[in-house]
């Protein structure tokens, strides 16, 4: 670690590239005993040992006698935590006329170096065809080097889409994303969204929304361009928080009427956060996902006179004015928001340059897959807003629970996957391009950000992949993790729907009296719907 810190900027760049290209698969999942650390789960913290064998956690206890042949790792003074779970990434994704720069290998390698051991990537349909999109995403992901699953986006509503959603659920996709923005490409209208919500309900799959009013964004973009605004600042100006709040509230209301849980991705504003909080207060099953960038950054760099720097910060929904990030951090600390993702969608400077004369053409997205665990540690734990256990909840356990893979992921316990990290709170380091293990990035939205505490070891399925500053990952060693439908968020939903249908006024057709009905047959005046379901 000290050696890596002493390396010059250019040497570090070279090292990152070399680490990616000279990987070995030498280090098989053997027996590892992590000794004397502070073991942290979302509901407990104690001094103890963690024994890993054959890719699984074999034992977690205050003191474990080293088995013969075990590799011993001394974790004294460190936290031993479940590996990070990033529930929102875009690797190798065609988008806005280009493709995100990190593929499954470079992105996952960077993730492991930053303490994330599992992610859920957004697969896109191919020309609205879900099964073709899934096939292509599986091919792309075969290059990877860590565990992954998929969400699937729905970009149009047809009979085939409804059928294919069921096929994908059988393949282990238990969540579908609907874009309420990106008019003319990914955006669905309300009718399509409602059909999708209902189909998700039938399949026990979690609907997710990118919540911005895309029609209004397009309208704002035209107005700004007509007024001569062409630079990156046109991006936040055309997507004010009100448009995020409106779409978030609309999606929540629609999901509430359909009777399905809802997951709101990248909550970037107070406006959207308050919609999520109000819905939860009403008793609705809504999950709000802030992303690392939204918790730590603001929109100021987007106004930078240097186009390359400004464009690097363009993402949707946009980074907001200074008051939003602290409010999101507090909402996360208090449980109004539930978990932290990255929305990692990286484009290098030449890709971003496509929008030099028209902000609408700047590919949207920022980095974070390597930085998230450190950014959240700094902003939430070092700041005193969250405890280490709460950190585990928001970076790992909550995602595992929501996407129905807990406690296989998201917990240090016997039988769980051996995805474990060791974080040394004494080590200071600085984020940026020079520290990145993605060789494709030439900007970093966290450039120069200082962090107190560092992931010094990452173990992925029992393999030591990041240790003492060396990344040892093998291309093609990743594994697809199917996710079962009807996760915990669906518990009790049928009962909620049944009760809603038993309200005094519906949905049994009201039988009018004979005079009103134009018949003298009469009929029941009861409007009780008891038993309709
Ligand atoms: O700017 C972003 N967020 N790019 C990735 C696509 C999306 O909207 O999630
Ligand atoms: Zn989005
Ligand atoms: Zn995204």
XYZ file of C-alpha atoms in Angstrom, residues 2-371:
370
model
C 2.737 2.440 1.009
C 4.637 1.560 -2.161
C 1.572 2.240 -4.317
C 1.032 5.582 -2.586
C 4.601 6.611 -3.295
C 4.278 5.996 -7.033
C 4.088 9.006 -9.318
C 0.915 9.873 -11.171
C 2.107 8.446 -14.503
C 3.584 5.365 -12.875
C 0.252 4.742 -11.202
C -1.508 5.013 -14.554
C 0.902 2.492 -16.000
C 0.484 0.283 -12.949
C -3.303 0.384 -13.301
C -3.021 -0.627 -16.925
C -0.483 -3.349 -16.136
C -2.563 -4.700 -13.285
C -5.438 -5.082 -15.708
C -3.365 -6.759 -18.390
C -1.121 -9.049 -16.411
C -3.681 -10.765 -14.296
C -3.396 -14.363 -13.266
C -5.861 -16.884 -12.029
C -3.205 -18.287 -9.706
C -5.028 -17.505 -6.571
C -7.761 -20.121 -6.251
C -10.442 -20.042 -3.574
C -8.577 -21.852 -0.803
C -8.797 -21.480 2.940
C -8.391 -17.967 4.305
C -8.659 -16.946 7.937
C -9.144 -13.237 8.612
C -8.062 -12.639 12.175
C -8.681 -10.035 14.821
C -10.748 -7.477 12.909
C -13.962 -5.715 13.789
C -16.540 -7.879 12.034
C -19.497 -5.788 10.887
C -22.924 -6.810 9.635
C -25.902 -4.476 9.272
C -27.178 -5.604 12.682
C -24.042 -6.436 14.675
C -20.404 -5.508 15.226
C -17.841 -7.493 17.239
C -14.139 -8.317 17.445
C -13.608 -11.618 15.720
C -12.367 -13.889 12.954
C -13.853 -14.915 9.603
C -12.973 -18.260 8.000
C -13.403 -18.730 4.247
C -13.294 -22.087 2.499
C -14.073 -23.091 -1.087
C -15.648 -19.764 -2.024
C -18.008 -19.626 0.942
C -17.844 -18.252 4.462
C -17.295 -21.275 6.708
C -17.432 -19.606 10.121
C -17.664 -16.236 11.823
C -16.738 -16.259 15.501
C -14.827 -14.333 18.170
C -11.870 -16.733 17.873
C -11.258 -19.414 15.249
C -8.357 -21.872 15.421
C -6.457 -21.708 12.115
C -7.116 -24.859 10.064
C -4.101 -26.521 8.430
C -3.061 -24.783 5.213
C -5.066 -21.644 5.893
C -3.739 -18.337 4.646
C -3.823 -15.931 7.575
C -4.781 -12.280 7.130
C -4.254 -9.956 10.066
C -7.136 -7.468 10.287
C -6.353 -5.887 13.628
C -7.389 -2.228 13.673
C -9.504 -2.835 10.555
C -13.154 -3.417 9.762
C -14.131 -6.698 8.102
C -17.251 -6.094 6.013
C -19.463 -7.804 3.436
C -18.302 -6.900 -0.069
C -20.050 -3.910 -1.580
C -23.047 -4.398 -3.835
C -23.622 -1.839 -6.572
C -27.206 -2.224 -7.781
C -26.950 0.256 -10.667
C -24.245 0.160 -13.344
C -23.986 0.535 -17.114
C -21.059 -1.476 -18.464
C -20.480 -1.812 -22.223
C -23.794 -0.062 -22.888
C -24.615 1.543 -26.244
C -26.028 4.955 -25.352
C -26.389 8.360 -27.019
C -24.480 7.359 -30.122
C -21.556 5.745 -28.347
C -20.795 2.927 -25.876
C -19.888 3.316 -22.200
C -16.108 3.106 -21.915
C -15.886 0.481 -19.196
C -16.725 -3.041 -20.290
C -17.479 -5.865 -17.886
C -13.811 -6.638 -17.388
C -12.414 -3.150 -16.817
C -15.444 -2.015 -14.833
C -15.540 -5.057 -12.593
C -11.771 -4.988 -12.062
C -12.059 -1.377 -10.900
C -15.014 -2.311 -8.702
C -13.018 -5.034 -6.940
C -10.144 -2.621 -6.305
C -12.642 -0.352 -4.575
C -14.332 -3.021 -2.441
C -17.385 -3.846 -4.536
C -17.768 -7.575 -5.161
C -21.143 -7.850 -6.884
C -23.242 -5.583 -9.110
C -26.481 -5.541 -11.022
C -26.123 -4.094 -14.507
C -28.858 -2.626 -16.670
C -29.366 -4.664 -19.824
C -31.100 -2.776 -22.633
C -33.382 -4.392 -25.211
C -32.083 -4.579 -28.754
C -34.540 -2.608 -30.906
C -37.094 -3.069 -28.094
C -36.508 -6.858 -28.121
C -35.860 -7.973 -24.533
C -34.582 -11.469 -25.293
C -32.108 -10.188 -27.874
C -30.916 -7.601 -25.371
C -30.457 -10.286 -22.732
C -28.488 -12.486 -25.155
C -26.155 -9.617 -26.061
C -25.661 -8.627 -22.412
C -24.741 -12.197 -21.477
C -22.101 -12.209 -24.215
C -20.692 -8.890 -23.003
C -20.693 -9.956 -19.367
C -18.810 -13.185 -20.146
C -15.606 -11.073 -20.109
C -16.136 -10.116 -16.495
C -14.234 -11.057 -13.357
C -16.814 -10.839 -10.555
C -20.374 -11.842 -9.725
C -23.147 -9.962 -11.495
C -26.862 -10.013 -12.259
C -29.067 -7.993 -14.600
C -32.026 -5.677 -14.535
C -33.770 -5.405 -17.915
C -35.112 -2.166 -19.352
C -38.511 -2.011 -21.037
C -38.576 0.650 -23.762
C -41.892 -0.098 -25.500
C -45.084 -1.984 -24.644
C -46.112 -4.926 -26.847
C -47.530 -8.404 -26.364
C -44.050 -9.843 -27.009
C -42.556 -7.668 -24.301
C -45.086 -8.967 -21.783
C -44.257 -12.575 -22.777
C -40.509 -11.992 -22.778
C -40.629 -10.484 -19.301
C -41.853 -13.851 -18.018
C -39.058 -15.648 -19.890
C -36.496 -13.337 -18.327
C -37.902 -13.831 -14.847
C -37.337 -17.567 -15.380
C -33.751 -16.681 -16.367
C -33.184 -14.890 -13.074
C -34.031 -11.263 -13.827
C -36.318 -9.980 -11.082
C -36.437 -6.264 -11.893
C -37.415 -4.167 -14.914
C -36.543 -0.533 -15.526
C -38.750 2.072 -17.170
C -37.224 5.319 -18.386
C -39.572 8.289 -17.992
C -36.960 10.417 -19.797
C -34.752 10.218 -22.925
C -37.578 11.123 -25.285
C -37.286 9.493 -28.695
C -35.044 6.653 -27.507
C -35.601 4.899 -24.180
C -38.594 6.821 -22.828
C -41.932 5.111 -22.227
C -45.218 6.980 -21.892
C -47.585 6.632 -18.934
C -49.716 4.003 -20.659
C -46.645 1.841 -21.272
C -45.454 2.426 -17.734
C -48.801 1.371 -16.288
C -48.821 -1.842 -18.366
C -45.264 -2.522 -17.263
C -46.056 -1.923 -13.594
C -48.960 -4.315 -13.820
C -46.890 -6.997 -15.564
C -44.188 -6.653 -12.897
C -46.855 -7.153 -10.263
C -48.032 -10.362 -11.969
C -44.484 -11.689 -12.248
C -43.261 -10.682 -8.802
C -40.574 -8.512 -10.411
C -39.572 -5.125 -9.022
C -40.324 -2.172 -11.330
C -37.668 0.545 -11.355
C -38.001 4.046 -12.777
C -35.641 6.690 -14.087
C -37.931 9.486 -12.972
C -37.736 12.721 -14.946
C -40.463 14.269 -17.074
C -38.868 13.596 -20.477
C -41.440 15.572 -22.459
C -40.811 18.668 -20.381
C -37.027 18.152 -20.555
C -37.240 18.105 -24.367
C -39.344 21.277 -24.273
C -36.848 23.005 -21.990
C -33.944 21.931 -24.204
C -35.552 23.565 -27.238
C -36.173 26.790 -25.323
C -32.587 26.939 -24.067
C -31.075 26.284 -27.475
C -33.328 28.929 -29.002
C -31.983 31.336 -26.359
C -28.422 30.486 -27.384
C -27.481 28.174 -24.500
C -25.424 25.369 -26.068
C -22.840 24.536 -23.349
C -22.944 21.871 -20.610
C -24.784 24.233 -18.249
C -27.795 23.757 -20.528
C -27.999 20.234 -19.149
C -28.983 21.082 -15.547
C -30.950 24.112 -16.723
C -33.155 21.867 -18.861
C -33.696 19.310 -16.111
C -34.664 21.224 -12.937
C -35.430 19.315 -9.720
C -39.164 19.940 -10.192
C -39.157 17.652 -13.239
C -37.522 14.888 -11.226
C -39.950 15.426 -8.357
C -42.964 15.416 -10.674
C -42.010 12.158 -12.399
C -41.073 10.499 -9.111
C -44.419 11.414 -7.597
C -46.281 10.301 -10.741
C -44.541 6.909 -10.875
C -45.139 6.379 -7.168
C -48.843 7.217 -7.485
C -49.250 4.907 -10.475
C -47.446 2.051 -8.719
C -49.624 2.655 -5.673
C -52.823 2.314 -7.675
C -51.543 -0.755 -9.535
C -50.477 -2.202 -6.185
C -46.823 -3.009 -6.826
C -43.633 -1.971 -4.999
C -41.489 0.606 -6.775
C -37.744 1.297 -6.874
C -36.701 4.840 -7.833
C -33.167 4.861 -9.255
C -30.718 7.742 -8.831
C -32.664 10.036 -6.492
C -30.745 13.266 -7.102
C -32.898 15.995 -5.572
C -34.748 16.983 -2.432
C -37.878 17.080 -4.586
C -37.641 13.390 -5.517
C -36.452 12.337 -2.062
C -39.466 13.988 -0.441
C -41.816 12.124 -2.808
C -40.227 8.832 -1.750
C -40.379 9.800 1.914
C -44.043 10.856 1.719
C -44.991 7.614 -0.025
C -43.246 5.542 2.621
C -45.015 7.571 5.292
C -48.326 6.634 3.607
C -47.318 2.995 3.902
C -46.355 2.461 0.265
C -43.496 0.118 -0.656
C -41.108 2.536 -2.349
C -37.333 2.282 -2.416
C -35.212 5.384 -3.030
C -31.686 4.919 -4.360
C -29.286 7.849 -4.157
C -25.988 7.480 -6.020
C -22.483 8.276 -4.773
C -22.158 11.302 -7.061
C -25.444 12.791 -5.866
C -24.384 12.371 -2.230
C -20.951 13.943 -2.627
C -20.998 16.417 -5.524
C -22.884 19.435 -6.794
C -23.502 21.074 -10.151
C -20.840 23.778 -9.905
C -18.303 21.992 -12.213
C -20.913 21.784 -14.980
C -20.602 25.586 -15.210
C -16.807 25.403 -15.632
C -15.448 27.374 -18.596
C -13.424 24.332 -19.631
C -15.753 22.136 -21.710
C -13.946 18.859 -20.982
C -14.166 19.378 -17.236
C -17.774 20.546 -17.380
C -18.920 17.713 -19.642
C -17.358 15.107 -17.351
C -20.003 15.994 -14.748
C -23.004 15.716 -17.075
C -25.345 12.989 -15.926
C -29.109 12.522 -15.669
C -30.844 13.502 -13.502
C -28.185 16.194 -13.137
C -26.001 17.028 -10.185
C -27.873 19.657 -8.190
C -27.196 22.916 -6.373
C -25.355 22.768 -3.072
C -28.272 22.145 -0.704
C -29.352 18.828 -2.259
C -26.402 16.525 -1.436
C -26.450 17.199 2.356
C -30.224 16.636 2.389
C -29.804 13.332 0.530
C -27.092 12.236 2.964
C -29.373 12.938 5.918
C -32.253 11.122 4.233
C -29.979 8.127 3.714
C -28.769 8.228 7.310
C -32.296 8.353 8.647
C -33.590 5.566 6.406
C -35.820 7.745 4.200
C -33.579 6.530 1.369
C -32.433 2.959 1.491
C -29.210 2.148 -0.382
C -26.434 3.670 -2.469
C -25.564 2.830 -6.075
C -23.247 4.489 -8.580
C -25.046 4.664 -11.941
C -21.510 4.069 -13.257
C -21.710 5.095 -16.933
C -18.314 6.268 -18.079
C -17.486 8.193 -21.224
C -14.005 9.559 -21.890
C -13.295 13.126 -22.999
C -13.428 12.386 -26.701
C -16.791 10.696 -26.299
C -18.130 13.620 -24.253
C -16.820 15.998 -26.945
C -19.720 14.928 -29.178
C -21.718 17.580 -27.340
C -19.248 20.448 -27.672
C -21.697 22.540 -29.678
C -24.940 21.101 -28.300
C -25.303 20.025 -24.676
C -28.017 17.521 -25.681
C -25.338 15.399 -27.364
C -23.003 15.075 -24.364
C -23.236 11.392 -23.392
C -24.818 11.320 -19.939
C -22.985 9.571 -17.141
C -20.221 9.674 -14.531
C -17.881 7.181 -12.881
C -18.149 5.626 -9.430
C -17.896 1.839 -9.505
C -14.426 1.939 -7.907
C -15.027 5.005 -5.747
